[in-house]
XYZ file of C-alpha atoms in Angstrom:
744
model
C -52.423 30.459 24.598
C -48.961 31.942 25.141
C -47.392 28.468 25.556
C -48.879 27.395 22.209
C -47.347 30.434 20.487
C -43.899 29.635 21.965
C -44.124 26.024 20.752
C -45.107 27.180 17.273
C -42.153 29.623 17.165
C -39.683 26.901 18.238
C -41.011 24.448 15.626
C -40.588 27.047 12.898
C -37.030 27.738 14.015
C -36.113 24.033 13.958
C -37.638 23.631 10.475
C -35.591 26.567 9.136
C -32.401 25.183 10.704
C -33.106 21.703 9.232
C -33.681 23.025 5.736
C -30.549 25.174 6.001
C -28.311 22.342 7.214
C -29.835 19.899 4.700
C -29.246 22.264 1.825
C -25.745 22.879 3.123
C -24.978 19.148 3.275
C -26.193 18.674 -0.242
C -24.120 21.542 -1.566
C -20.820 20.996 0.421
C -20.106 17.378 -0.763
C -20.221 15.709 -4.218
C -19.255 12.005 -4.697
C -17.529 11.940 -8.043
C -16.473 8.257 -8.204
C -16.036 5.050 -6.153
C -13.459 2.367 -7.033
C -12.718 -1.090 -5.598
C -9.184 -2.557 -5.700
C -8.064 -6.100 -4.771
C -4.602 -6.597 -3.288
C -2.301 -8.309 -4.057
C -4.220 -9.347 -7.270
C -7.540 -10.643 -8.485
C -6.426 -14.314 -8.728
C -4.546 -15.806 -5.755
C -3.728 -19.190 -4.303
C -5.364 -20.699 -1.257
C -3.895 -19.225 2.018
C -3.065 -15.767 0.564
C -4.019 -12.680 2.591
C -6.307 -10.572 0.402
C -7.338 -6.929 0.906
C -10.273 -5.185 -0.778
C -9.796 -1.385 -0.881
C -12.809 0.870 -1.445
C -11.730 4.402 -2.441
C -14.065 7.392 -2.953
C -13.290 10.604 -4.880
C -15.298 13.419 -3.248
C -15.493 17.186 -3.920
C -16.048 19.179 -0.731
C -15.922 22.722 0.633
C -12.747 23.903 2.344
C -12.683 23.068 6.029
C -15.498 20.509 5.791
C -14.992 16.979 7.157
C -17.736 14.629 5.876
C -18.642 11.271 7.395
C -18.220 8.314 4.996
C -20.205 5.099 5.177
C -18.553 2.160 3.319
C -20.583 -0.919 2.337
C -18.952 -4.083 0.903
C -20.884 -6.674 -1.216
C -20.070 -10.240 -2.317
C -22.134 -11.785 -5.083
C -24.585 -8.891 -4.656
C -25.147 -9.640 -0.973
C -23.921 -7.223 1.730
C -20.875 -8.362 3.704
C -20.334 -5.450 6.130
C -20.771 -1.695 6.572
C -18.355 0.762 8.223
C -18.646 4.506 9.046
C -15.515 6.646 9.100
C -14.062 9.975 8.001
C -11.375 8.314 5.891
C -11.564 8.652 2.100
C -10.907 4.912 1.689
C -11.492 1.713 3.635
C -10.054 -1.825 3.692
C -11.855 -5.199 3.868
C -9.334 -7.944 4.711
C -9.591 -11.694 3.894
C -6.783 -13.471 5.796
C -5.809 -16.957 4.619
C -8.160 -16.843 1.612
C -10.019 -19.995 0.616
C -11.836 -21.040 -2.539
C -14.998 -20.159 -0.666
C -13.963 -16.447 -0.885
C -14.059 -16.485 -4.691
C -16.794 -14.321 -6.200
C -17.870 -10.856 -7.411
C -17.137 -7.978 -5.021
C -18.487 -4.408 -4.964
C -18.427 -1.473 -2.580
C -20.583 1.613 -2.080
C -20.007 5.006 -0.417
C -22.772 6.976 1.333
C -22.376 10.618 2.401
C -25.524 12.193 3.759
C -28.188 11.665 1.154
C -25.671 10.867 -1.572
C -24.470 7.363 -2.410
C -22.478 5.814 -5.212
C -21.449 2.210 -5.979
C -18.281 0.918 -7.592
C -18.138 -1.544 -10.452
C -17.961 -5.289 -9.706
C -14.535 -6.977 -9.425
C -13.886 -10.743 -9.525
C -11.745 -12.492 -6.927
C -10.556 -16.016 -7.739
C -8.929 -18.215 -5.098
C -7.287 -21.343 -6.473
C -6.572 -24.645 -4.720
C -8.735 -26.793 -2.458
C -7.187 -28.523 0.517
C -6.744 -32.294 0.046
C -9.041 -34.070 2.516
C -7.853 -36.657 5.031
C -9.625 -40.059 5.492
C -9.485 -42.045 8.715
C -11.261 -45.286 9.882
C -11.596 -46.932 13.283
C -10.598 -50.434 12.011
C -9.193 -51.982 8.863
C -10.058 -55.662 9.497
C -13.623 -56.628 10.235
C -16.066 -59.453 9.825
C -18.772 -59.509 7.219
C -21.683 -57.459 8.538
C -19.598 -55.390 10.972
C -19.577 -51.582 10.732
C -16.583 -49.330 10.200
C -16.538 -45.635 11.182
C -15.021 -43.454 8.457
C -14.122 -39.729 8.874
C -13.319 -37.373 5.958
C -11.785 -34.006 6.999
C -11.044 -30.814 5.007
C -9.282 -28.731 7.610
C -9.699 -24.979 7.196
C -12.163 -25.090 4.300
C -15.213 -22.896 4.514
C -18.667 -22.810 2.984
C -21.120 -25.559 2.021
C -19.119 -28.711 1.268
C -20.323 -31.961 -0.316
C -18.336 -34.987 0.983
C -18.294 -38.315 -0.858
C -16.955 -41.743 0.266
C -16.055 -44.209 -2.479
C -14.759 -47.721 -3.013
C -13.128 -47.317 -6.366
C -15.883 -46.383 -8.819
C -18.606 -47.333 -6.324
C -19.986 -44.542 -4.162
C -20.508 -45.669 -0.592
C -21.962 -42.534 0.970
C -22.540 -38.789 0.283
C -23.406 -35.890 2.585
C -23.555 -32.063 2.392
C -22.410 -29.998 5.397
C -21.155 -26.530 6.422
C -18.504 -28.068 8.688
C -15.011 -29.180 7.786
C -15.570 -32.942 8.197
C -18.076 -35.815 7.902
C -18.219 -38.948 10.039
C -20.253 -42.039 8.958
C -20.616 -45.739 9.858
C -20.376 -48.056 6.849
C -21.203 -51.780 6.545
C -19.749 -54.205 3.970
C -20.622 -57.690 2.675
C -17.930 -60.187 1.898
C -17.533 -61.461 -1.585
C -14.745 -64.064 -1.595
C -12.437 -62.263 0.865
C -12.888 -58.876 -0.716
C -10.696 -55.900 0.208
C -12.302 -52.431 0.165
C -10.117 -49.531 -1.125
C -11.773 -46.539 0.502
C -11.071 -42.857 -0.162
C -13.003 -39.559 -0.005
C -13.173 -36.108 -1.600
C -15.341 -32.984 -1.370
C -16.719 -30.299 -3.695
C -17.847 -26.697 -3.299
C -20.343 -24.772 -5.432
C -19.309 -21.309 -6.687
C -22.339 -19.942 -8.443
C -22.528 -21.751 -11.761
C -19.228 -23.584 -11.202
C -18.317 -26.501 -8.957
C -14.797 -26.933 -7.645
C -13.743 -30.495 -6.726
C -10.878 -31.328 -4.367
C -8.238 -33.970 -4.851
C -8.859 -37.504 -3.558
C -7.907 -38.223 -0.020
C -5.547 -40.956 1.127
C -6.699 -44.551 0.333
C -7.342 -47.005 3.183
C -7.589 -50.769 2.517
C -10.193 -52.593 4.603
C -10.225 -56.398 4.695
C -13.590 -58.145 5.214
C -13.737 -61.657 6.625
C -16.673 -63.813 5.390
C -19.208 -65.326 7.815
C -19.363 -69.111 7.440
C -23.140 -69.371 7.552
C -23.690 -70.542 3.981
C -26.204 -73.462 4.325
C -26.003 -76.840 2.648
C -29.236 -78.113 1.039
C -30.072 -81.817 0.731
C -32.996 -83.495 -1.116
C -34.181 -87.075 -0.682
C -34.636 -89.394 -2.535
C -33.244 -87.325 -5.467
C -33.693 -84.132 -7.402
C -35.441 -86.044 -10.218
C -38.721 -87.628 -9.092
C -42.168 -88.646 -10.378
C -45.471 -87.187 -9.285
C -46.544 -88.722 -6.034
C -43.025 -89.372 -4.747
C -42.178 -88.027 -1.270
C -39.546 -85.254 -1.230
C -37.509 -84.453 1.941
C -35.493 -81.200 2.225
C -32.857 -80.385 4.882
C -30.627 -77.279 5.392
C -27.315 -77.525 7.384
C -24.981 -74.696 8.608
C -21.456 -74.767 10.114
C -21.767 -75.882 13.696
C -19.804 -72.779 14.778
C -22.832 -70.653 13.953
C -25.509 -73.300 14.392
C -25.990 -72.427 18.060
C -26.228 -68.684 17.409
C -29.698 -67.622 18.450
C -29.799 -64.884 15.849
C -29.270 -67.319 12.977
C -32.380 -67.933 10.828
C -32.608 -70.690 8.154
C -35.529 -70.833 5.691
C -36.582 -73.065 2.750
C -37.937 -71.010 -0.180
C -39.464 -72.101 -3.508
C -39.857 -69.122 -5.858
C -41.628 -66.431 -3.822
C -43.073 -68.918 -1.348
C -41.444 -69.710 1.986
C -42.000 -73.420 2.620
C -40.317 -73.785 6.009
C -38.672 -71.788 8.829
C -36.000 -72.822 11.350
C -34.779 -75.417 8.940
C -31.541 -75.813 10.939
C -33.416 -77.961 13.418
C -35.842 -79.888 11.144
C -36.618 -81.204 7.643
C -39.393 -80.376 5.194
C -41.429 -83.140 3.501
C -43.811 -82.845 0.530
C -45.558 -85.040 -2.072
C -44.171 -84.101 -5.453
C -46.494 -82.708 -8.111
C -45.844 -81.731 -11.701
C -45.954 -78.002 -10.928
C -43.459 -78.448 -8.048
C -40.530 -78.487 -10.450
C -38.119 -75.576 -10.052
C -35.431 -74.067 -7.795
C -35.485 -74.578 -4.033
C -33.268 -72.421 -1.727
C -31.979 -72.684 1.806
C -31.350 -69.122 3.083
C -29.361 -68.434 6.290
C -29.654 -64.940 7.809
C -27.520 -63.430 10.546
C -28.198 -59.773 11.134
C -27.945 -58.033 7.747
C -25.973 -60.893 6.211
C -27.798 -63.456 4.065
C -26.255 -66.601 2.626
C -28.026 -69.132 0.446
C -27.651 -72.342 -1.546
C -30.118 -73.924 -3.980
C -31.058 -77.076 -5.859
C -33.213 -77.655 -8.947
C -35.976 -80.231 -8.611
C -37.522 -81.964 -11.639
C -40.904 -83.603 -11.105
C -41.981 -85.895 -13.945
C -45.693 -86.472 -14.662
C -47.291 -89.623 -13.386
C -49.812 -89.017 -16.145
C -50.483 -86.023 -18.281
C -53.310 -83.566 -17.753
C -56.475 -85.118 -19.189
C -58.007 -83.666 -22.323
C -61.757 -83.526 -22.979
C -63.019 -83.720 -26.578
C -66.472 -83.612 -28.171
C -67.365 -85.474 -31.371
C -68.543 -84.237 -33.786
C -67.300 -80.695 -33.110
C -70.544 -79.134 -34.432
C -73.810 -80.717 -33.410
C -77.328 -79.579 -34.228
C -80.237 -80.172 -31.892
C -81.523 -83.710 -32.259
C -78.164 -85.098 -33.374
C -75.998 -87.546 -31.382
C -72.716 -86.483 -29.742
C -69.910 -88.123 -27.678
C -67.654 -86.655 -24.962
C -64.397 -88.478 -24.190
C -61.629 -87.928 -21.607
C -58.105 -89.270 -22.104
C -54.440 -88.780 -21.093
C -51.575 -89.019 -23.546
C -48.615 -89.685 -21.182
C -48.232 -92.057 -18.225
C -45.249 -93.064 -16.124
C -45.365 -96.772 -16.865
C -42.792 -97.484 -14.107
C -45.396 -96.425 -11.569
C -48.863 -97.126 -13.059
C -50.758 -98.639 -16.002
C -53.566 -96.947 -17.996
C -56.135 -99.049 -16.187
C -55.047 -97.470 -12.892
C -56.347 -94.053 -13.973
C -59.966 -93.269 -13.071
C -61.971 -90.675 -15.076
C -64.935 -88.527 -14.073
C -66.903 -86.246 -16.433
C -68.600 -83.138 -14.997
C -71.075 -80.629 -16.446
C -71.154 -77.253 -14.709
C -69.276 -78.886 -11.750
C -71.943 -81.582 -11.481
C -70.902 -85.175 -12.012
C -72.403 -86.611 -15.181
C -70.689 -89.985 -15.378
C -67.775 -91.848 -13.728
C -66.280 -92.935 -16.989
C -64.037 -91.631 -19.690
C -66.914 -91.483 -22.224
C -70.336 -89.802 -22.247
C -72.954 -89.960 -25.045
C -76.252 -88.116 -25.473
C -78.618 -86.451 -27.959
C -78.080 -82.756 -28.365
C -80.800 -80.483 -27.058
C -81.097 -77.363 -24.976
C -80.538 -79.104 -21.614
C -77.266 -80.676 -22.788
C -75.700 -77.268 -23.408
C -73.048 -76.149 -20.910
C -69.401 -76.375 -19.818
C -67.911 -79.856 -19.563
C -64.681 -80.986 -17.867
C -63.106 -84.264 -16.807
C -61.001 -85.370 -13.813
C -58.323 -88.091 -13.817
C -57.098 -89.745 -10.569
C -54.224 -92.164 -9.842
C -51.968 -92.779 -6.809
C -53.405 -89.744 -5.059
C -52.681 -87.479 -7.993
C -55.728 -85.591 -9.268
C -55.683 -83.642 -12.516
C -58.451 -81.661 -14.175
C -58.946 -80.848 -17.825
C -59.857 -77.396 -19.026
C -63.525 -76.498 -19.502
C -65.032 -77.079 -22.923
C -68.234 -75.259 -23.848
C -70.796 -77.416 -25.619
C -73.691 -75.688 -27.327
C -75.867 -77.527 -29.788
C -76.487 -75.542 -32.938
C -80.084 -74.567 -33.682
C -81.550 -75.365 -37.069
C -82.628 -72.317 -38.992
C -86.285 -71.337 -38.769
C -88.525 -70.315 -41.653
C -87.223 -66.991 -42.934
C -89.309 -63.870 -43.224
C -89.192 -61.841 -46.428
C -89.996 -58.165 -46.638
C -89.153 -54.998 -48.524
C -86.718 -52.554 -46.977
C -88.730 -49.387 -47.695
C -92.221 -50.089 -49.061
C -94.078 -49.444 -51.286
C -92.452 -51.025 -54.324
C -92.466 -48.914 -57.494
C -92.552 -50.579 -60.869
C -89.315 -50.281 -62.882
C -87.389 -49.020 -59.859
C -84.842 -50.956 -57.779
C -85.775 -51.915 -54.216
C -84.175 -53.917 -51.385
C -85.480 -57.265 -50.156
C -84.662 -58.455 -46.607
C -84.545 -62.105 -45.549
C -84.248 -63.008 -41.859
C -84.779 -66.091 -39.684
C -85.643 -65.525 -36.034
C -83.877 -68.718 -34.927
C -80.852 -70.537 -36.205
C -77.154 -70.803 -35.389
C -74.788 -68.793 -37.503
C -73.581 -68.862 -40.184
C -76.817 -68.889 -42.206
C -76.919 -68.910 -45.994
C -79.809 -66.954 -47.527
C -80.881 -67.414 -51.141
C -83.227 -65.090 -53.041
C -85.243 -66.812 -55.747
C -87.655 -65.634 -58.428
C -89.961 -68.306 -59.815
C -87.567 -70.988 -58.476
C -84.616 -69.344 -60.229
C -81.750 -68.284 -57.934
C -81.189 -64.537 -58.113
C -78.481 -64.162 -55.454
C -76.956 -65.815 -52.338
C -75.318 -64.390 -49.228
C -73.894 -65.764 -45.972
C -74.590 -64.084 -42.629
C -71.955 -64.769 -39.944
C -72.465 -61.809 -37.626
C -75.516 -61.394 -35.374
C -75.829 -57.759 -36.462
C -75.511 -58.583 -40.148
C -78.608 -58.784 -42.377
C -79.280 -60.487 -45.702
C -80.229 -57.877 -48.301
C -80.900 -58.327 -52.008
C -81.601 -55.736 -54.688
C -84.453 -56.434 -57.118
C -86.754 -54.766 -59.656
C -90.146 -55.614 -61.165
C -91.813 -54.515 -64.390
C -95.409 -55.386 -63.429
C -97.298 -55.532 -60.119
C -97.835 -59.266 -60.499
C -94.065 -59.837 -60.459
C -93.820 -59.029 -56.736
C -95.218 -62.421 -55.704
C -92.608 -64.261 -57.759
C -89.922 -63.527 -55.118
C -89.202 -65.724 -52.083
C -86.094 -66.654 -50.104
C -84.541 -69.745 -48.575
C -82.356 -70.125 -45.465
C -80.025 -72.964 -44.446
C -77.313 -73.549 -41.850
C -76.796 -77.326 -42.006
C -76.711 -78.167 -45.670
C -79.686 -79.055 -47.811
C -81.460 -80.909 -45.020
C -81.976 -77.629 -43.135
C -83.365 -75.545 -46.010
C -86.417 -73.482 -45.024
C -88.442 -71.461 -47.547
C -90.220 -68.194 -46.839
C -93.648 -67.096 -47.989
C -94.023 -65.335 -51.318
C -93.236 -61.639 -51.147
C -96.400 -59.639 -50.624
C -95.995 -55.890 -50.714
C -97.885 -52.925 -52.089
C -96.815 -52.123 -55.637
C -97.163 -48.669 -57.137
C -97.403 -48.301 -60.912
C -96.166 -44.863 -62.022
C -98.697 -42.848 -63.986
C -98.489 -42.840 -67.765
C -98.823 -39.783 -69.965
C -102.292 -38.269 -69.372
C -104.844 -38.070 -72.197
C -106.518 -34.659 -72.067
C -110.034 -34.321 -73.563
C -112.388 -31.327 -73.863
C -116.178 -31.661 -74.291
C -117.665 -30.203 -76.470
C -114.981 -30.432 -79.128
C -112.896 -27.258 -79.365
C -114.185 -25.098 -82.245
C -117.809 -25.723 -81.320
C -117.790 -24.005 -77.965
C -120.064 -21.018 -77.537
C -120.557 -18.570 -74.749
C -122.680 -19.767 -71.874
C -122.012 -23.437 -72.476
C -120.476 -25.754 -69.850
C -117.084 -27.117 -70.883
C -115.915 -30.413 -69.345
C -112.171 -31.016 -69.000
C -111.315 -34.733 -68.740
C -107.873 -36.046 -67.727
C -107.243 -39.780 -67.952
C -104.142 -41.960 -67.627
C -103.469 -45.275 -69.368
C -101.796 -46.719 -66.229
C -101.039 -45.807 -62.630
C -101.853 -47.000 -59.136
C -104.397 -44.986 -57.156
C -104.710 -42.644 -55.466
C -104.027 -40.359 -58.426
C -103.575 -36.623 -58.092
C -104.966 -34.699 -61.092
C -104.334 -31.002 -61.699
C -105.931 -28.883 -64.470
C -104.142 -25.797 -65.792
C -105.230 -22.793 -67.880
C -103.431 -19.826 -69.438
C -101.916 -18.688 -66.158
C -100.087 -22.031 -65.644
C -101.480 -22.204 -62.129
C -103.833 -25.023 -61.167
C -107.485 -24.181 -61.720
C -108.449 -27.431 -60.053
C -106.626 -30.166 -58.137
C -108.161 -33.378 -56.920
C -107.131 -36.819 -55.715
C -109.195 -39.795 -56.840
C -109.072 -43.564 -56.641
C -109.732 -43.974 -60.358
C -107.592 -43.435 -63.439
C -109.433 -40.342 -64.635
C -110.908 -37.111 -63.370
C -112.931 -34.261 -64.806
C -113.581 -30.633 -64.111
C -116.448 -28.500 -65.466
C -116.004 -24.906 -66.550
C -119.537 -23.565 -66.085
C -121.067 -20.987 -68.474
C -117.814 -20.119 -70.150
C -117.184 -16.669 -71.482
C -114.890 -15.533 -74.238
C -112.290 -14.658 -71.567
C -111.923 -18.404 -70.893
C -110.357 -18.918 -74.305
C -106.746 -20.163 -74.166
C -104.474 -23.198 -73.764
C -105.425 -25.948 -71.338
C -103.638 -29.094 -70.130
C -103.524 -31.451 -67.130
C -100.919 -33.191 -64.947
C -101.097 -36.417 -62.958
C -98.931 -38.167 -60.347
C -99.242 -40.788 -57.611
C -97.145 -42.232 -54.769
C -94.396 -43.006 -57.263
C -93.840 -39.232 -57.365
C -93.481 -39.258 -61.124
C -95.221 -36.174 -62.539
C -96.668 -36.615 -66.042
C -98.038 -33.822 -68.243
C -100.608 -34.054 -71.063
C -100.556 -32.353 -74.431
C -101.902 -28.804 -74.638
C -105.372 -28.158 -76.148
C -106.373 -24.695 -77.329
C -109.971 -23.677 -76.521
C -111.707 -20.840 -78.410
C -115.071 -19.614 -77.068
C -117.312 -18.045 -79.772
C -120.473 -15.916 -79.548
C -123.754 -17.502 -78.595
C -126.144 -18.348 -81.467
C -128.800 -15.893 -80.346
C -126.169 -13.150 -80.287
C -125.138 -14.051 -83.808
C -128.784 -14.064 -85.070
C -129.550 -10.837 -83.271
C -126.466 -9.216 -84.766
C -127.317 -10.287 -88.318
C -130.952 -9.257 -87.909
C -130.022 -5.899 -86.513
C -127.489 -5.316 -89.272
C -130.083 -6.207 -91.915
C -132.628 -3.979 -90.249
C -130.295 -1.032 -90.208
C -129.297 -1.664 -93.806
C -132.943 -1.856 -94.862
C -133.771 1.349 -93.037
C -130.887 3.106 -94.693
C -131.971 1.922 -98.165
C -135.587 2.837 -97.543
C -134.532 6.209 -96.239
C -132.381 6.899 -99.308
C -135.069 5.723 -101.718
C -137.746 7.744 -100.031
C -135.622 10.870 -99.963
C -134.701 10.558 -103.592
C -138.244 9.781 -104.616
C -139.537 12.796 -102.766
C -136.926 14.963 -104.405
C -137.726 13.650 -107.872
C -141.428 14.375 -107.508
C -140.739 17.915 -106.485
C -138.339 18.440 -109.354
C -140.890 17.128 -111.908
C -143.509 19.550 -110.698
C -141.093 22.434 -110.835
C -140.015 21.467 -114.381
C -143.603 21.411 -115.655
C -144.293 24.849 -114.330
C -141.126 26.555 -115.434
C -140.717 25.284 -119.039
C -143.284 26.806 -121.582
C -143.336 26.315 -125.495
C -143.117 29.497 -127.778
C -144.558 28.122 -130.946
C -146.102 24.737 -130.557
C -146.451 22.428 -133.496
C -149.579 20.545 -134.094
C -148.275 17.038 -134.399
C -145.337 16.761 -132.146
C -143.401 18.595 -129.522
C -139.759 18.720 -129.022
C -139.232 18.483 -125.386
C -135.889 18.845 -123.805
C -135.693 17.714 -120.195
C -132.824 17.904 -117.797
C -131.339 14.708 -116.423
C -129.337 14.264 -113.226
C -126.480 11.986 -112.946
C -128.478 9.918 -110.527
C -131.786 9.539 -112.389
C -133.192 10.153 -116.020
C -136.829 10.108 -117.292
C -137.842 9.609 -120.948
C -141.254 9.218 -122.718
C -141.404 7.384 -126.016
C -144.389 5.841 -127.616
C -146.502 6.677 -124.577
C -144.016 4.935 -122.218
C -142.096 6.281 -119.206
C -138.688 4.844 -118.782
C -136.797 5.125 -115.340
C -133.129 4.455 -115.382
C -131.398 4.308 -111.991
C -127.753 4.378 -111.281
C -126.854 3.057 -107.835
C -125.152 5.516 -105.575
C -121.394 5.232 -105.127
C -119.960 4.620 -101.666
C -116.426 5.807 -101.059
C -113.759 4.084 -98.938
C -114.924 6.174 -95.993
C -118.375 4.587 -96.256
C -120.100 7.884 -97.307
C -122.733 7.794 -100.000
C -121.660 9.981 -102.978
C -124.696 11.962 -104.189
C -124.970 13.438 -107.718
C -123.890 16.991 -108.224
C -127.005 18.982 -108.812
C -125.134 21.575 -110.831
C -124.362 19.111 -113.634
C -127.277 18.914 -116.169
C -127.740 16.537 -119.060
C -130.191 17.268 -121.821
C -132.102 14.521 -123.572
C -134.455 15.215 -126.451
C -137.677 13.168 -126.263
C -140.064 13.144 -129.275
C -143.672 12.363 -128.480
C -145.907 11.119 -131.349
C -149.066 11.988 -129.483
C -150.265 15.372 -128.402
C -149.304 16.497 -125.000
C -150.878 18.550 -122.389
C -150.804 22.168 -123.516
C -149.635 23.156 -120.116
C -146.509 21.155 -120.627
C -145.733 22.483 -124.177
C -142.669 24.648 -124.263
C -142.983 28.223 -125.401
C -141.605 29.311 -128.755
C -140.705 32.692 -129.860
C -140.553 32.660 -133.647
C -138.162 29.898 -134.585
C -136.499 29.913 -131.133
C -137.310 27.562 -128.410
C -137.056 28.883 -124.893
C -135.723 26.506 -122.157
C -136.109 26.980 -118.465
C -133.594 25.242 -116.187
C -134.534 23.877 -112.832
C -132.446 25.318 -110.042
C -131.873 22.694 -107.363
C -129.024 24.306 -105.417
C -130.116 25.581 -102.074
C -133.310 23.578 -102.163
C -134.815 22.705 -98.802
C -135.197 19.124 -99.941
C -131.400 18.567 -100.246
C -130.157 15.312 -98.536
C -128.245 15.645 -95.090
C -124.862 13.912 -95.656
C -123.853 13.800 -91.962
C -127.004 11.953 -90.992
C -126.461 9.400 -93.709
C -122.779 8.892 -92.718
C -123.671 8.329 -89.035
C -126.257 5.748 -89.983
C -123.780 3.830 -92.147
C -121.089 3.861 -89.419
C -123.572 2.591 -86.863
C -124.486 -0.251 -89.180
C -120.836 -1.254 -89.589
C -119.976 -1.063 -85.808
C -123.094 -2.817 -84.586
C -121.665 -6.392 -84.817
C -118.619 -5.414 -82.798
C -120.708 -3.696 -80.147
C -122.823 -6.798 -79.773
C -119.763 -9.037 -79.396
């Protein structure tokens, strides 16, 4: 435990000392600036002694002596580092070379402080002129010469180049001061090589090139191995002649075992070791051209050549077929012939001909005849032979043309719609192209077209105005003139007649339709191909019935119609022609049923009769009561013996008079106002009518007289219990007027 405490105490002491010394180092020295100087100057000539001086300006405490670390850089790469107590340091470059050119910098490090100078350029001018040396200046063709190019004292990566005038012989990059290389030369008419060298050095983005070295002349002696070529009998021969080639070389080199002599024609080597033998061949037409004798010794090659012309013994045979186009069943001839022959060697009779079909011999003659059919089709060729020369013609394909077959006629997109354009197709399954198709209508040509491509079709546009017109179309096909014409069947396709304007009929006739009756809607068309789609429409303009039939008309029954069925009706029709046609609109009005009408009239009459009877009875009852009251209340004062003067009261509605023993009733019909209320007479208004009776009356009815005065008694009707109820009468009249509407 005690040991651990001692170790901890020592560690703390060391840490305090370290922090103290570190802080002291950081505070005693300050690097203010660092500068780099080049002596004697920044641009010098090759061989100058150059010094780079790195100087630091440092602030420090009195009595302190810091340690400096100097670091030198060239082109941003470190050259060296040096530790010292001096405030400046030198980097020396003795005998400077172009290689030393570049950007230089230096840095100073004191403790944890460091500072770098700015960059300074050093330029060294002048590359050393290289020196060229060779091991020999006279050599034979094919021999090697050793060349050495030296740049003594140069440093860095150097690129050496050997040249013969403008021609570069060799190039090599090295870090040494010289390059050594073996070079070989070929002789071209005692040529002299003027060899020199130079080198270059790369300085960043620039390349410095030295001066050319000394020039050395090298003489090259030619090897006498150029062969001599001989041809027998001559260089101009005829097919079948025997050609003999020989190649000869100077006897000085003939015995050299390394010498090789070859006979070459184009890219083909015909013979080897031609120095000791000849080469023989039978000349053919394609043997014309250049022949070479090539002598090789080591890397040296010498050659000589001769042009050989081989004339044809006879030309390549040509095979021909007559006539050039043959249809099956027709006769044809195949002939084989040559246009050119070498009459100095052969005659035409000396040439033998053979005709082959698919490499099988057909006939040993120059002519072959046959009748064209499927088995005669194929590739034919002929072969001509004479004096051992065999020549073949090129292959000729013979294929007999096939007569056109009966064409088929059809519609492009059935069905056909009357008065609309449609496409007609004509096509023959067999027949060699081109084929001419003709569309006819009742033997009249409508249009013609020629089909030359297997993927091409004959199409014609047409239109009909009646279904029967469809069968008037047919087409013809031909591919060998009129003799090959084939006619198709008549066109037979489904024809659709568009629907005409529908005729819309209603039974019974509109205006005579009553409630409860069945109404039949009939829609018919004057023309149109079935199936026909009929649709019936009412007020809502939505179909009330839709049906498809095979006839030209359709019907729909509205059962037990009511007055709500009144309105406008129409129908529409269409078929596969997709032409929708609409009829005219018919207005249907549904009236009351007859029994409802009769019942209404009867009821109205009954009500009216009841009202009249009621009024009459009420008035009659009132009148009777008033008469009785009048008789009792009116009494005479002094009656005369012969006559009585009777004054009676009359109402505006009724009046009663007696004359000559007669009773007269006059009745004024009651007035009815605009409101339909019966206007009754005002009982307060009284008229007086004097009636003179010639006969005696009942004494009870004689008015009373007082002296000369006559006393009248007036009937008081106001407030009578027999007065008519106006409200009851008004209700009855209104009911009578509204009854017809209630029944409807």
